Tab-separated table of C-alpha atoms in Angstrom:
chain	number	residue	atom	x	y	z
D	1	UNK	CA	-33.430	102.979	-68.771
D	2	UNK	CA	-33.695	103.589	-72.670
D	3	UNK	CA	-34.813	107.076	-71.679
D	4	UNK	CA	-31.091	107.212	-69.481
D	5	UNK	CA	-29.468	105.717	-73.122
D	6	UNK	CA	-31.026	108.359	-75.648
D	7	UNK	CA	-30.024	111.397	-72.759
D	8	UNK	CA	-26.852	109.969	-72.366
D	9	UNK	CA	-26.047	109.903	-76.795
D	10	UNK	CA	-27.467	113.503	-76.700
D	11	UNK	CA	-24.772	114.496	-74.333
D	12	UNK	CA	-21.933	112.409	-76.235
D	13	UNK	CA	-22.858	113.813	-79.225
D	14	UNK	CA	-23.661	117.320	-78.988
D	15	UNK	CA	-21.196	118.357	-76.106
D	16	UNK	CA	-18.534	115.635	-75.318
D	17	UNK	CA	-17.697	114.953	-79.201
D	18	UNK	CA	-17.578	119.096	-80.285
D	19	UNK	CA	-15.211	119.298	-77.188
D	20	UNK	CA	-12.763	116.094	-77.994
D	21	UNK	CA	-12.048	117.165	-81.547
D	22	UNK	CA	-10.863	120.106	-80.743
D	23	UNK	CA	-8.648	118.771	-77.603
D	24	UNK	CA	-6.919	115.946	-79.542
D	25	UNK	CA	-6.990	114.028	-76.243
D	26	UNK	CA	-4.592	110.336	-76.168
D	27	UNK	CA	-7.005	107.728	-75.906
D	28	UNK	CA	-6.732	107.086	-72.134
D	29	UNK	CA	-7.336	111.198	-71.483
D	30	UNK	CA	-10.542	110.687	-74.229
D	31	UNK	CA	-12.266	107.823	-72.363
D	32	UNK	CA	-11.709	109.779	-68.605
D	33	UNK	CA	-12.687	112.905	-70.199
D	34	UNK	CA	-15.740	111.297	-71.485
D	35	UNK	CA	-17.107	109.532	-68.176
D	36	UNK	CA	-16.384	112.996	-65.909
D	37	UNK	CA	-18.274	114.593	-69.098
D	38	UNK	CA	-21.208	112.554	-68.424
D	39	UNK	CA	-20.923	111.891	-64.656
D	40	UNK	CA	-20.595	115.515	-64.308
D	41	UNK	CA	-24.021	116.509	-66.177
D	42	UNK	CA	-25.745	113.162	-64.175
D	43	UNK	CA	-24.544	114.448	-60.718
D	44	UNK	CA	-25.308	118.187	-61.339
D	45	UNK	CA	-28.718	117.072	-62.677
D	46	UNK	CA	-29.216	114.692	-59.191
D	47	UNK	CA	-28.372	117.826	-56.898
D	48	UNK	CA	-30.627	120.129	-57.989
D	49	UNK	CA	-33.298	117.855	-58.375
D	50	UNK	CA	-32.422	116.183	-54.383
D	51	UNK	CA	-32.745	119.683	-53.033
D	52	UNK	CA	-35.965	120.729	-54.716
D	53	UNK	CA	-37.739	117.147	-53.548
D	54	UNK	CA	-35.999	117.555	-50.045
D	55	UNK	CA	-37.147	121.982	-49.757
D	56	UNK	CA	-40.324	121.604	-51.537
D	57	UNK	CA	-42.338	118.512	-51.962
D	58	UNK	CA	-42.311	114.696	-51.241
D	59	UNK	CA	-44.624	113.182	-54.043
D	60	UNK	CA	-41.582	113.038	-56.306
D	61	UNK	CA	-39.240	110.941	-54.131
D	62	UNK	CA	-40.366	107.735	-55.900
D	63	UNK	CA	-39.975	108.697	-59.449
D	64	UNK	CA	-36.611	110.492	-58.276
D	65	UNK	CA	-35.466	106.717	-56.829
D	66	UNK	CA	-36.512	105.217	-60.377
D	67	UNK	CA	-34.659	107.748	-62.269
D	68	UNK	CA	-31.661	106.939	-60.590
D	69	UNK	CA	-31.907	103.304	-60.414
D	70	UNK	CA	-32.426	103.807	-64.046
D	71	UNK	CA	-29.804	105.861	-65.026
D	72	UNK	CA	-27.558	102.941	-62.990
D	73	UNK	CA	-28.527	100.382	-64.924
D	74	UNK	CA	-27.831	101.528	-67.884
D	75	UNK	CA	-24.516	102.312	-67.062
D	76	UNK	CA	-24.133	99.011	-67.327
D	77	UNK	CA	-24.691	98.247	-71.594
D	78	UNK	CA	-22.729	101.546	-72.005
D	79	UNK	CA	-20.248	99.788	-70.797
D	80	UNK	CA	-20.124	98.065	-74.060
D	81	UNK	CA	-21.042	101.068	-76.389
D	82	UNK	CA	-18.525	103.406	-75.172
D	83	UNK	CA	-15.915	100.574	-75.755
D	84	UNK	CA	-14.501	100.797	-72.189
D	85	UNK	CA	-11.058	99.892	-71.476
D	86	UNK	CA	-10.743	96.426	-69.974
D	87	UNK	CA	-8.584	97.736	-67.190
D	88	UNK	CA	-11.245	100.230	-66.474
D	89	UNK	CA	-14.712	97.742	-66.547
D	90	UNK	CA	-13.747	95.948	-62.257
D	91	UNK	CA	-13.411	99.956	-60.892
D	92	UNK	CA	-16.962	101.110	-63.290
D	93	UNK	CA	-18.545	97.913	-62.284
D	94	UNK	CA	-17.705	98.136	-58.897
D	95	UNK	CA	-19.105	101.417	-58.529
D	96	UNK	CA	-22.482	101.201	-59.966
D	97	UNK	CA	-22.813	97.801	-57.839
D	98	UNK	CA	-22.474	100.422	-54.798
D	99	UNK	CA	-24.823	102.707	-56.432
D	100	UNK	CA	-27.320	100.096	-57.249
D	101	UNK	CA	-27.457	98.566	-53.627
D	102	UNK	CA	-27.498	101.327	-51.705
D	103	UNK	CA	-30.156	103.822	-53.608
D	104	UNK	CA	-32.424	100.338	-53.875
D	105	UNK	CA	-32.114	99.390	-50.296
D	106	UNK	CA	-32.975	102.990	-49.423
D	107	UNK	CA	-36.418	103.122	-51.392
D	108	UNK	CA	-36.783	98.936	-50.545
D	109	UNK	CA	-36.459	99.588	-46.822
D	110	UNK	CA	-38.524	103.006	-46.184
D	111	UNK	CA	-35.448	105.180	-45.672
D	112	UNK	CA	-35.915	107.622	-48.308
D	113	UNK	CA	-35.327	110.816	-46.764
D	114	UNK	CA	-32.568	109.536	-45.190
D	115	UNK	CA	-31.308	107.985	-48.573
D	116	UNK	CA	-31.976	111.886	-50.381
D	117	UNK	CA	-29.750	113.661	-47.930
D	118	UNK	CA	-26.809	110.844	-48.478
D	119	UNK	CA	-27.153	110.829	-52.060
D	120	UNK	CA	-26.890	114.791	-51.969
D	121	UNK	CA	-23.994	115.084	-50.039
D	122	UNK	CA	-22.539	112.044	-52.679
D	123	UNK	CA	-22.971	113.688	-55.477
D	124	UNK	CA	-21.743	117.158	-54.388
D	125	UNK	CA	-18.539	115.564	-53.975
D	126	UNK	CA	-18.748	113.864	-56.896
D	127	UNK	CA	-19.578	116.671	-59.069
D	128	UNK	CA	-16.645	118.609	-58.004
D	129	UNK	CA	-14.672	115.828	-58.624
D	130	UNK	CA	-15.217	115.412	-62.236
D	131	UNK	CA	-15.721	119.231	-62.892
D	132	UNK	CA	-11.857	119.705	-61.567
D	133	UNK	CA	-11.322	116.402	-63.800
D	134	UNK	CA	-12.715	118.119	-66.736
D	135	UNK	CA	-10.631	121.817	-66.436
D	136	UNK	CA	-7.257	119.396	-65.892
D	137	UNK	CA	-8.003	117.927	-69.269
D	138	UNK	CA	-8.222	121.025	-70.848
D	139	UNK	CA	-5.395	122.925	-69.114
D	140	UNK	CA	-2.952	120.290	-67.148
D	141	UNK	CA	-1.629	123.376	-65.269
D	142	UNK	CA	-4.855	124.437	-63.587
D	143	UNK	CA	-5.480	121.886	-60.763
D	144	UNK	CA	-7.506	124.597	-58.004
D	145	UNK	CA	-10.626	122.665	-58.090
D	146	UNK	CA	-9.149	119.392	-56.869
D	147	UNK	CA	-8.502	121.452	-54.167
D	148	UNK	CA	-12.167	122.822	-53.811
D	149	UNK	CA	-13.269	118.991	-54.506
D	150	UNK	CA	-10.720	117.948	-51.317
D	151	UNK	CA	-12.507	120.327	-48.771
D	152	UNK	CA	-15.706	119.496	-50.044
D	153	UNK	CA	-15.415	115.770	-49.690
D	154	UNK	CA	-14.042	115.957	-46.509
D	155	UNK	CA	-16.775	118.066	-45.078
D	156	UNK	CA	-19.071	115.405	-46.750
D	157	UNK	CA	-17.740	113.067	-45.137
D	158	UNK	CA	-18.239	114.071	-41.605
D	159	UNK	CA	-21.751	115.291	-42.380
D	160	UNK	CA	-22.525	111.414	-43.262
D	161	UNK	CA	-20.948	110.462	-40.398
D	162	UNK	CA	-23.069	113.079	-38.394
D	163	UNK	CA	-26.197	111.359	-39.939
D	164	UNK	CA	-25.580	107.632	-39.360
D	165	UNK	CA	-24.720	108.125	-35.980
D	166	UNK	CA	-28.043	110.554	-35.307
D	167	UNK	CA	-29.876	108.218	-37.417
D	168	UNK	CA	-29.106	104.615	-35.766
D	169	UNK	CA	-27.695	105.706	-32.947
D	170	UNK	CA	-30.319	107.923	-31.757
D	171	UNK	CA	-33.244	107.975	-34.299
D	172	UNK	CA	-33.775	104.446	-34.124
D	173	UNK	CA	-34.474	104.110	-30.263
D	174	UNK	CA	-37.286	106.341	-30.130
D	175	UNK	CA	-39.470	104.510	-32.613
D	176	UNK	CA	-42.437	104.367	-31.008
D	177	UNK	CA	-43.456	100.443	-33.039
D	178	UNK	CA	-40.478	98.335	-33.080
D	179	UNK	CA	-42.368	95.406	-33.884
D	180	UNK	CA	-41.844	94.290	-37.900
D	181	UNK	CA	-44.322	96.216	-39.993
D	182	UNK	CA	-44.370	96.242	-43.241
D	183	UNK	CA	-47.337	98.144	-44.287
D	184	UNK	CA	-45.889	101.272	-42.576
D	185	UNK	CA	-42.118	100.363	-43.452
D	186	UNK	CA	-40.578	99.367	-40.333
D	187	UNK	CA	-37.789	96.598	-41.139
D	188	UNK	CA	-35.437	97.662	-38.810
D	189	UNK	CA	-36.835	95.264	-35.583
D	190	UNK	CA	-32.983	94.019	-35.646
D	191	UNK	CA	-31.585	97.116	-35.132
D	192	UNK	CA	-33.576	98.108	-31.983
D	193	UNK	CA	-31.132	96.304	-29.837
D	194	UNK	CA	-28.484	98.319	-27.810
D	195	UNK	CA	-25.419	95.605	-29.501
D	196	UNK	CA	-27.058	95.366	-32.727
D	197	UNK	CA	-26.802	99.086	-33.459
D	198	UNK	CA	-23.256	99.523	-32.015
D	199	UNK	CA	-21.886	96.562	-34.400
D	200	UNK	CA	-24.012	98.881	-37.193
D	201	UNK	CA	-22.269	101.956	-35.689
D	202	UNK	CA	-18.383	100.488	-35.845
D	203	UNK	CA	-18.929	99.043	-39.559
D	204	UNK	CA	-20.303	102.545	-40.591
D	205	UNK	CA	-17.447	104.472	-38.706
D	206	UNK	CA	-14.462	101.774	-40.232
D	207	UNK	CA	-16.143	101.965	-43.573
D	208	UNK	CA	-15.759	105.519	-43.579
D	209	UNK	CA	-11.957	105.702	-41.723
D	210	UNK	CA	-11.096	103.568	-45.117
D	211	UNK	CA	-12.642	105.960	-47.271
D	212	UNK	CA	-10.794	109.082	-45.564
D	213	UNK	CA	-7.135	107.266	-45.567
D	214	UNK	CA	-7.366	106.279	-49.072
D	215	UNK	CA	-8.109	109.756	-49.523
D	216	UNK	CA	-5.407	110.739	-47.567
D	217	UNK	CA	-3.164	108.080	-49.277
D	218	UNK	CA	-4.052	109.893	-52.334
D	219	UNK	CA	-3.581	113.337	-51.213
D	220	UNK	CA	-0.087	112.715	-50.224
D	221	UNK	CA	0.989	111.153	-52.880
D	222	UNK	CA	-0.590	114.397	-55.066
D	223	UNK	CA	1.519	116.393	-53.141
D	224	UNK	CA	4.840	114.599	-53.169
D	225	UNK	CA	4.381	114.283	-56.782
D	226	UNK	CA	4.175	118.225	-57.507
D	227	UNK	CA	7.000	118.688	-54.651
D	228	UNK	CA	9.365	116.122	-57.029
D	229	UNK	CA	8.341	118.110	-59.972
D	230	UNK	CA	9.069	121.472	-58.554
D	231	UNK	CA	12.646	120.704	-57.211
D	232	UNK	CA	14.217	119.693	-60.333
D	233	UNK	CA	12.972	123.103	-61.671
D	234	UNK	CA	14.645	125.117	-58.636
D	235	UNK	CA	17.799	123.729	-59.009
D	236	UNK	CA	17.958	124.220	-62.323
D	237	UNK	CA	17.421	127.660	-62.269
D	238	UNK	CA	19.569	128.707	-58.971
D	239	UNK	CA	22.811	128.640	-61.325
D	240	UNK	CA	21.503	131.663	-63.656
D	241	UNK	CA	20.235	133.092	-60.722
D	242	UNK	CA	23.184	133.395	-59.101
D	243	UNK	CA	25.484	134.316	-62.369
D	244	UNK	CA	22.894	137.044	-62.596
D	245	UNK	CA	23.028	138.263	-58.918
D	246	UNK	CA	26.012	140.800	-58.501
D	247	UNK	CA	28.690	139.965	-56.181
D	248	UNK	CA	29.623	141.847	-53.145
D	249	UNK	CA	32.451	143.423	-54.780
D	250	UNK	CA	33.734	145.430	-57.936
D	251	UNK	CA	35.827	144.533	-60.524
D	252	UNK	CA	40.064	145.910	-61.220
D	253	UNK	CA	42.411	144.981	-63.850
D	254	UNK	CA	39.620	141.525	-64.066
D	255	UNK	CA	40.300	140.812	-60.241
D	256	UNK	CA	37.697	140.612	-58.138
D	257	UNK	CA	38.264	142.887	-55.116
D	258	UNK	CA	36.482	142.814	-52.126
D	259	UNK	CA	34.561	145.734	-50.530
D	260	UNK	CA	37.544	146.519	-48.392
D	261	UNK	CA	39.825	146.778	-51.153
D	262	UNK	CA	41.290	143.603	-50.392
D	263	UNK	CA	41.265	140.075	-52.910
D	264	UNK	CA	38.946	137.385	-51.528
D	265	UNK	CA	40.501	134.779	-50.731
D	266	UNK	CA	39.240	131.455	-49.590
D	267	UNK	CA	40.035	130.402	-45.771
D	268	UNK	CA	42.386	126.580	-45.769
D	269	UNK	CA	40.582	124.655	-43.393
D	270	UNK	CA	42.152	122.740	-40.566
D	271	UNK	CA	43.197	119.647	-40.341
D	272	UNK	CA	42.125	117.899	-37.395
């Protein structure tokens, strides 16, 4: 943990800092800007590392669980240090709680590998995330990679999906010991049951249809957001457009005269 405090002041100070002074961010903007700064460097850092314990070897899994309890926990006093908005503390605090239980019931419970590939898929989306959080601080015009971070987390969200429902649904059934074990990890003698697993099954599958509506919620609010700002701008300029245009006609003695020869004149409607 004071290992996760001294990296995390290194990156504040020598990267974050140099590139705030020279932004002039508003408060709110310099406190985001700061936790995608760090979150970005964290996640990018947990990706490469997950994919060189998952291709290569598997003696580093436990000191790769530590790190990132670690690095969890002390989110927790920089909290304090980074003199967090109060408004901003529930969502933070919330979200290393999630962290925290799910990467230690993971190593607690035996289901590492399974707890590498989630965590990789995670922080992909995570990454992207705060990257395209990061450009839109520094240019509020350039949004693409929220784009790239939308495709991405949806495609990370069915490959979880994928994996709980190979994992308990069909992984789970073919241990050959389903008798409590602890020496060799096996917890899971609740889950061996045909109703047990289903109920595990639904949770996992609602939990994740709440996750993909807020995200849908979000993305269609983005997008009637942009479409409100870019009608305003159309009207406005459809006037000059159309003073610019030339008319289907010519000028004579400053009367407009039809192509015919003829003066235009407008049509008196009917009354019905």
């Amino acid at each position: 943990i004071f290992i996760a405090i001294i990296l995390h002041a290194v990156v504040q100070e020598y990267a974050l800092d140099k590139i705030n002074r020279r932004l002039h961010l508003s408060k709110v903007k310099h406190s985001k800007f700061n936790e995608s700064g760090q979150l970005v460097a964290f996640h990018l850092t947990s990706v490469i590392w997950c994919l060189y314990v998952v291709v290569t070897v598997r003696f580093q899994v436990k000191f790769f669980y530590l790190c990132q309890l670690a690095y969890w926990l002390h989110a927790l006093p920089e909290l304090y240090f980074q003199k967090v908005r109060k408004e901003e503390i529930p969502r933070q605090l919330r979200c290393i709680a999630l962290y925290l239980v799910h990467i230690a019931g993971a190593y607690l419970l035996n289901l590492t590998r399974l707890g590498l590939i989630l965590l990789l898929l995670q922080y992909l989306a995570e990454f992207f995330f705060h990257m395209a959080r990061l450009v839109y601080f520094t240019d509020e015009n350039n949004e693409k990679l929220f784009n790239v971070w939308a495709v991405v987390f949806v495609v990370t969200r069915l490959f979880t999906l994928t994996l709980y429902i190979l994992v308990i649904g069909f992984g789970l059934p073919r241990v050959e010991n389903q008798a409590l074990d602890p020496e060799r990890g096996n917890f899971f003698t609740c889950l061996f049951s045909a109703p047990t697993r289903m109920s595990v099954l639904l949770l996992v599958c609602l939990f994740q249809a709440s996750v993909m509506w807020r995200f849908i919620h979000f993305q269609l609010r983005r997008w009637r957001e942009y479409w409100n700002e870019q009608t305003p701008r159309a009207l406005r300029f459809r006037p000059l457009q159309s003073c610019l245009s030339p008319s289907p006609g010519y000028h004579e003695n400053g009367v407009v005269k039809a192509e015919n020869g003829t003066s235009p004149r407008t049509k008196k409607l009917k009354s019905p």
